[in-house]
XYZ file of C-alpha atoms in Angstrom:
385
model
C 103.276 66.903 105.796
C 99.614 65.960 107.860
C 101.324 63.799 110.443
C 103.856 66.635 111.035
C 101.036 69.162 111.334
C 99.543 67.088 113.730
C 101.999 65.906 116.085
C 102.529 69.840 116.415
C 99.893 70.519 117.261
C 99.162 67.832 119.972
C 102.372 68.234 121.363
C 101.751 71.827 121.813
C 97.774 72.614 122.150
C 97.559 68.414 123.977
C 94.113 68.032 121.660
C 93.542 65.030 120.890
C 93.020 62.283 122.836
C 95.551 63.323 124.796
C 93.585 66.365 125.404
C 92.003 65.713 129.180
C 94.772 64.255 130.640
C 97.411 67.186 129.865
C 98.593 70.322 130.629
C 96.141 72.445 133.703
C 93.705 69.256 134.411
C 90.764 67.855 133.526
C 87.774 70.705 134.556
C 83.637 69.867 134.439
C 83.078 73.538 132.617
C 81.952 71.368 129.144
C 82.109 74.206 126.959
C 83.753 77.658 126.651
C 81.953 80.494 123.572
C 83.920 82.659 121.887
C 82.609 86.381 119.973
C 83.403 86.448 116.017
C 82.509 89.789 114.352
C 83.668 89.624 110.481
C 81.198 90.943 107.513
C 78.926 88.633 106.472
C 76.665 90.639 104.292
C 78.286 93.164 102.142
C 81.618 94.887 100.168
C 83.217 92.819 102.095
C 81.198 89.416 103.134
C 83.490 87.192 100.689
C 86.774 87.859 102.821
C 83.674 87.225 105.681
C 83.297 83.913 104.070
C 86.358 82.391 103.872
C 87.250 84.399 107.668
C 84.001 81.943 108.761
C 84.379 79.155 107.032
C 87.819 78.697 108.331
C 86.642 79.348 111.870
C 84.222 76.545 111.846
C 86.267 74.173 110.988
C 89.041 74.906 113.925
C 86.292 74.451 115.839
C 85.221 71.332 115.042
C 88.564 70.128 114.647
C 89.205 71.281 117.929
C 86.235 69.423 119.622
C 86.309 65.985 117.100
C 89.470 65.405 119.380
C 87.840 66.500 122.814
C 88.002 69.406 122.969
C 90.510 71.921 124.737
C 91.203 70.648 127.667
C 87.584 68.264 127.579
C 86.080 72.402 126.453
C 84.657 72.122 123.697
C 84.087 75.165 121.933
C 81.470 77.318 120.808
C 81.923 80.199 118.417
C 79.620 82.908 117.935
C 79.166 85.446 114.162
C 78.020 88.431 114.195
C 77.704 90.457 111.225
C 79.360 93.443 111.212
C 78.662 94.866 107.908
C 81.515 96.235 107.084
C 80.382 99.227 109.919
C 82.401 100.606 113.767
C 78.563 100.299 113.929
C 77.627 97.576 113.908
C 80.367 96.075 115.111
C 80.262 97.728 118.650
C 77.078 96.740 118.490
C 78.064 93.296 118.120
C 80.639 93.360 120.259
C 78.585 94.913 123.251
C 76.356 91.671 122.272
C 78.926 89.259 122.790
C 79.781 90.207 125.986
C 77.342 90.688 128.444
C 74.631 89.305 126.861
C 75.588 85.962 125.947
C 79.179 86.443 128.092
C 81.797 85.027 125.182
C 85.211 84.595 127.173
C 87.778 86.091 123.721
C 86.657 87.753 121.035
C 88.246 87.075 116.807
C 88.269 89.763 114.536
C 86.948 91.612 113.069
C 88.412 92.092 109.561
C 87.354 96.094 108.849
C 90.364 97.717 110.337
C 87.353 100.984 111.141
C 85.377 98.307 112.532
C 88.194 96.456 114.997
C 89.854 100.189 115.860
C 85.762 100.673 117.142
C 85.745 97.184 119.028
C 88.795 97.879 120.556
C 86.876 100.192 122.859
C 84.797 97.987 124.172
C 86.997 95.344 124.351
C 89.651 97.142 126.161
C 86.727 98.081 129.186
C 85.516 95.041 129.225
C 88.596 92.788 129.653
C 88.314 90.541 127.035
C 91.371 89.458 124.520
C 89.727 89.893 120.705
C 92.427 89.240 117.809
C 91.851 90.469 114.185
C 93.314 87.822 112.050
C 92.475 90.557 109.005
C 92.841 94.170 110.090
C 95.982 95.853 108.584
C 95.775 99.244 109.946
C 98.135 99.942 112.285
C 96.379 101.817 114.878
C 94.590 98.506 115.594
C 98.402 97.428 117.750
C 99.447 100.234 118.528
C 96.941 101.715 120.658
C 98.662 99.819 123.692
C 95.483 97.788 124.473
C 96.761 94.942 126.200
C 94.068 92.827 125.342
C 94.688 93.729 121.251
C 96.338 91.407 118.952
C 96.653 90.899 116.000
C 97.613 87.445 113.636
C 98.977 89.374 110.067
C 100.771 91.303 109.379
C 100.393 96.361 109.604
C 100.003 98.095 106.197
C 103.586 99.489 107.728
C 105.025 96.615 106.893
C 103.139 95.340 103.832
C 102.515 98.852 101.919
C 106.556 99.393 102.354
C 107.260 95.009 100.995
C 105.183 96.319 97.922
C 106.721 99.817 97.610
C 110.260 98.188 97.650
C 109.252 95.667 95.140
C 107.532 98.325 92.884
C 110.506 100.780 93.154
C 113.876 97.323 93.437
C 112.197 94.738 91.453
C 110.434 96.241 88.885
C 112.170 99.384 88.042
C 109.013 102.372 88.848
C 109.677 105.666 90.223
C 106.620 107.446 89.054
C 103.514 106.507 91.211
C 99.483 107.509 91.422
C 97.697 106.375 94.544
C 94.259 105.019 95.074
C 92.979 105.058 98.286
C 89.910 103.716 100.081
C 89.249 106.360 102.839
C 88.998 104.301 105.312
C 92.205 103.830 108.752
C 93.288 100.668 105.953
C 93.725 103.102 102.888
C 94.847 105.189 104.329
C 97.888 104.356 106.612
C 98.300 101.601 103.587
C 98.838 105.055 101.268
C 101.058 106.814 103.493
C 103.797 104.056 103.796
C 103.601 102.793 100.616
C 103.690 107.226 99.486
C 106.893 107.502 102.371
C 108.795 104.454 101.302
C 108.629 105.513 96.962
C 109.414 109.277 98.032
C 112.989 107.553 100.194
C 113.498 104.799 97.457
C 114.204 108.141 95.240
C 110.530 107.231 93.507
C 107.518 110.334 93.093
C 104.001 109.979 93.988
C 102.261 112.176 91.105
C 98.834 111.146 92.066
C 96.863 110.636 94.641
C 92.940 110.233 95.622
C 90.790 108.349 97.932
C 87.643 106.589 97.538
C 84.909 105.569 99.428
C 83.854 102.530 99.845
C 80.765 101.008 97.380
C 81.883 103.260 95.383
C 81.754 102.718 91.842
C 82.178 105.029 89.670
C 86.069 105.668 88.908
C 85.795 107.173 85.577
C 87.179 110.729 86.696
C 90.057 108.923 89.067
C 91.270 107.519 86.333
C 91.157 109.611 83.947
C 92.884 112.051 86.358
C 95.830 108.352 86.963
C 95.953 108.471 82.486
C 96.993 111.261 82.006
C 99.716 111.636 85.133
C 102.023 108.894 83.275
C 102.605 106.945 86.324
C 104.759 103.524 85.934
C 102.779 102.261 88.109
C 98.954 102.425 90.471
C 98.950 101.820 94.287
C 95.171 100.884 95.904
C 94.573 100.385 98.430
C 91.797 98.376 98.455
C 89.499 94.980 98.556
C 88.516 93.525 95.910
C 84.890 95.269 95.261
C 86.330 98.076 95.170
C 89.192 97.277 92.605
C 87.625 94.932 90.616
C 85.964 98.406 89.089
C 89.166 100.225 88.713
C 91.066 97.204 87.256
C 87.650 97.232 84.666
C 86.729 100.541 84.175
C 91.072 101.257 83.262
C 90.839 98.715 80.787
C 88.408 100.417 79.317
C 89.492 103.782 79.146
C 93.227 102.969 77.838
C 95.419 103.108 80.974
C 98.664 101.742 80.915
C 100.006 101.341 84.095
C 101.431 98.614 86.367
C 98.840 98.099 89.259
C 99.730 97.033 92.452
C 98.051 96.492 96.051
C 97.721 95.027 99.500
C 97.346 91.126 100.443
C 92.862 92.791 100.085
C 93.220 91.319 97.026
C 94.173 88.084 98.091
C 90.460 86.769 97.514
C 89.782 84.218 94.191
C 86.824 86.215 94.059
C 88.779 88.949 93.172
C 89.333 87.242 89.392
C 85.272 86.642 88.727
C 84.778 90.307 90.031
C 87.395 92.563 88.184
C 86.246 89.644 84.738
C 90.168 89.430 83.406
C 90.572 93.279 83.776
C 93.765 91.958 86.606
C 95.476 90.359 84.515
C 99.404 91.830 85.435
C 98.703 93.231 88.991
C 101.177 92.534 92.600
C 100.488 92.526 95.461
C 101.080 91.287 98.722
C 99.606 88.019 100.083
C 100.055 86.896 103.526
C 99.122 82.648 102.637
C 98.626 80.893 99.364
C 97.806 77.416 99.590
C 99.858 76.277 97.062
C 102.355 77.997 98.533
C 104.385 74.832 100.387
C 108.428 75.503 100.620
C 107.321 79.080 102.088
C 104.067 77.933 104.672
C 105.407 73.540 105.136
C 102.828 73.581 107.873
C 99.722 74.201 105.663
C 98.755 70.658 103.711
C 96.695 69.164 106.342
C 95.209 72.443 105.438
C 94.263 72.651 102.998
C 93.684 69.445 102.329
C 90.638 69.976 105.073
C 89.536 73.496 103.391
C 89.347 72.029 100.180
C 87.333 68.732 101.244
C 84.817 70.175 102.754
C 83.956 74.013 100.750
C 85.122 72.628 97.490
C 87.831 75.435 96.920
C 91.253 76.476 98.281
C 91.541 78.837 101.408
C 93.214 82.735 100.273
C 94.940 84.246 103.377
C 91.674 84.957 105.170
C 90.554 81.229 105.695
C 94.082 81.258 106.953
C 94.799 83.707 109.492
C 90.705 82.967 110.671
C 91.979 78.468 110.573
C 95.262 79.902 113.082
C 93.722 83.396 115.169
C 91.257 79.953 116.709
C 94.310 76.847 117.468
C 96.051 80.562 118.989
C 92.839 81.339 121.447
C 93.040 77.474 122.270
C 96.598 77.204 122.916
C 95.946 80.448 125.456
C 93.277 78.716 126.935
C 95.334 75.567 127.943
C 97.074 77.401 129.427
C 95.459 80.188 130.612
C 92.464 78.219 131.871
C 88.534 79.325 130.467
C 87.784 82.204 132.406
C 88.423 86.160 130.609
C 91.640 87.004 132.685
C 92.844 83.771 132.133
C 93.116 84.068 128.758
C 94.675 87.443 128.524
C 97.985 84.877 130.863
C 97.521 82.825 128.130
C 98.227 85.663 125.058
C 101.354 86.114 127.391
C 103.212 83.528 126.705
C 102.124 82.304 123.005
C 105.806 81.768 122.155
C 106.806 80.026 118.813
C 103.400 78.534 117.833
C 102.707 76.541 115.103
C 100.119 77.135 112.765
C 99.857 77.143 108.847
C 101.097 80.978 108.207
C 104.181 80.005 110.478
C 105.119 80.624 114.164
C 103.520 82.987 116.352
C 104.620 85.330 118.938
C 103.944 88.325 120.061
C 105.519 91.539 120.609
C 104.202 94.186 123.622
C 101.803 95.454 121.708
C 100.607 91.958 120.771
C 101.666 92.004 117.304
C 102.285 88.178 115.333
C 106.047 88.456 113.170
C 104.574 87.251 109.927
C 106.124 86.664 106.446
C 104.726 87.764 103.652
C 104.518 86.917 100.135
C 104.474 88.910 96.637
C 101.966 86.716 94.454
C 99.947 88.264 90.378
C 97.311 87.472 88.985
C 98.036 85.686 86.091
C 95.046 82.922 83.728
C 93.170 84.369 87.032
C 95.475 82.596 89.387
C 97.035 84.401 91.248
C 101.179 82.597 91.027
C 104.077 83.670 93.418
C 106.623 85.787 92.703
C 108.770 85.848 95.515
C 108.219 86.718 99.435
C 109.793 89.172 101.502
C 112.492 86.313 102.836
C 114.066 86.095 98.861
C 113.829 89.757 98.560
C 116.020 90.488 101.856
C 118.486 87.757 100.938
C 119.233 90.771 97.398
């Protein structure tokens, strides 16, 4: 499997000993700077660290094999603290002071959307492996790319699964009051109604909130069969723990924001039985046949399995490397190279971007059981029913 993966990468990127002699030819340039903006502190630091680990792994692999056409990758990280203003400041510094030629990030959709204004103005390619608000690639920014599915796909998919596979029809929604949470809640509600179901409770909360007893008491008294949490693990863990305290009986559902090993630790086991979407699982080789060498390398270096954030970050570096190989190392060349990405092999499956910069991918349905995520199906499996 590892040989097959490496052969695909070498054939596509010309990484390794072949690099200096293939593609657009050798260059005197020794390195190229790429900016990476993710939450490294605060409530989303768990996800931010997964991105950072995997991006550094991809960088090290590429550089150890000679770089891209002989040019080494120099990736500069900045902490956005999950705050749009911090993200904008980081992007401005990276672009104007550090002279990066491309940006990786961010994670929180509101931060990515804020950074987009900067990347578009400065004509710098920005690729997010983690922001799923629909607006990220719907604004016609020719420099914005995303190698993860948007909320309009995953929110719809989990609603379909809940109604069709689980037979649920009455739902509550608890949503983070952000671009990510609001767009996910809207898509889920619309699809539930289209399937003949109803949303009988809808409540919003802010990032950093810790007390959800008021919302959960309303939920408990509503008779909701299923509860969709459009949020992330820090607040989501408190929601399921406090629901357990109140004796709430409901099937918790969510999006990919819960695909992090830390969720079990934070939730203290109260996440048992929750079902949500995921874009990658480390042992699901039947869905991600080219991921085994990445999983093994990540686990060897960091001592834990990679989650979907790690997979997305790792893949994004290789996407930029492929764009540089075909387009060159300046900002304009990278943007041209991104437009030529087609069926690029990757750990999450092949990447091809549409005219809005959105990659087409597949997703899984997973269920928390005994402190682990267990794959229970995929969008492809459901489409066959």
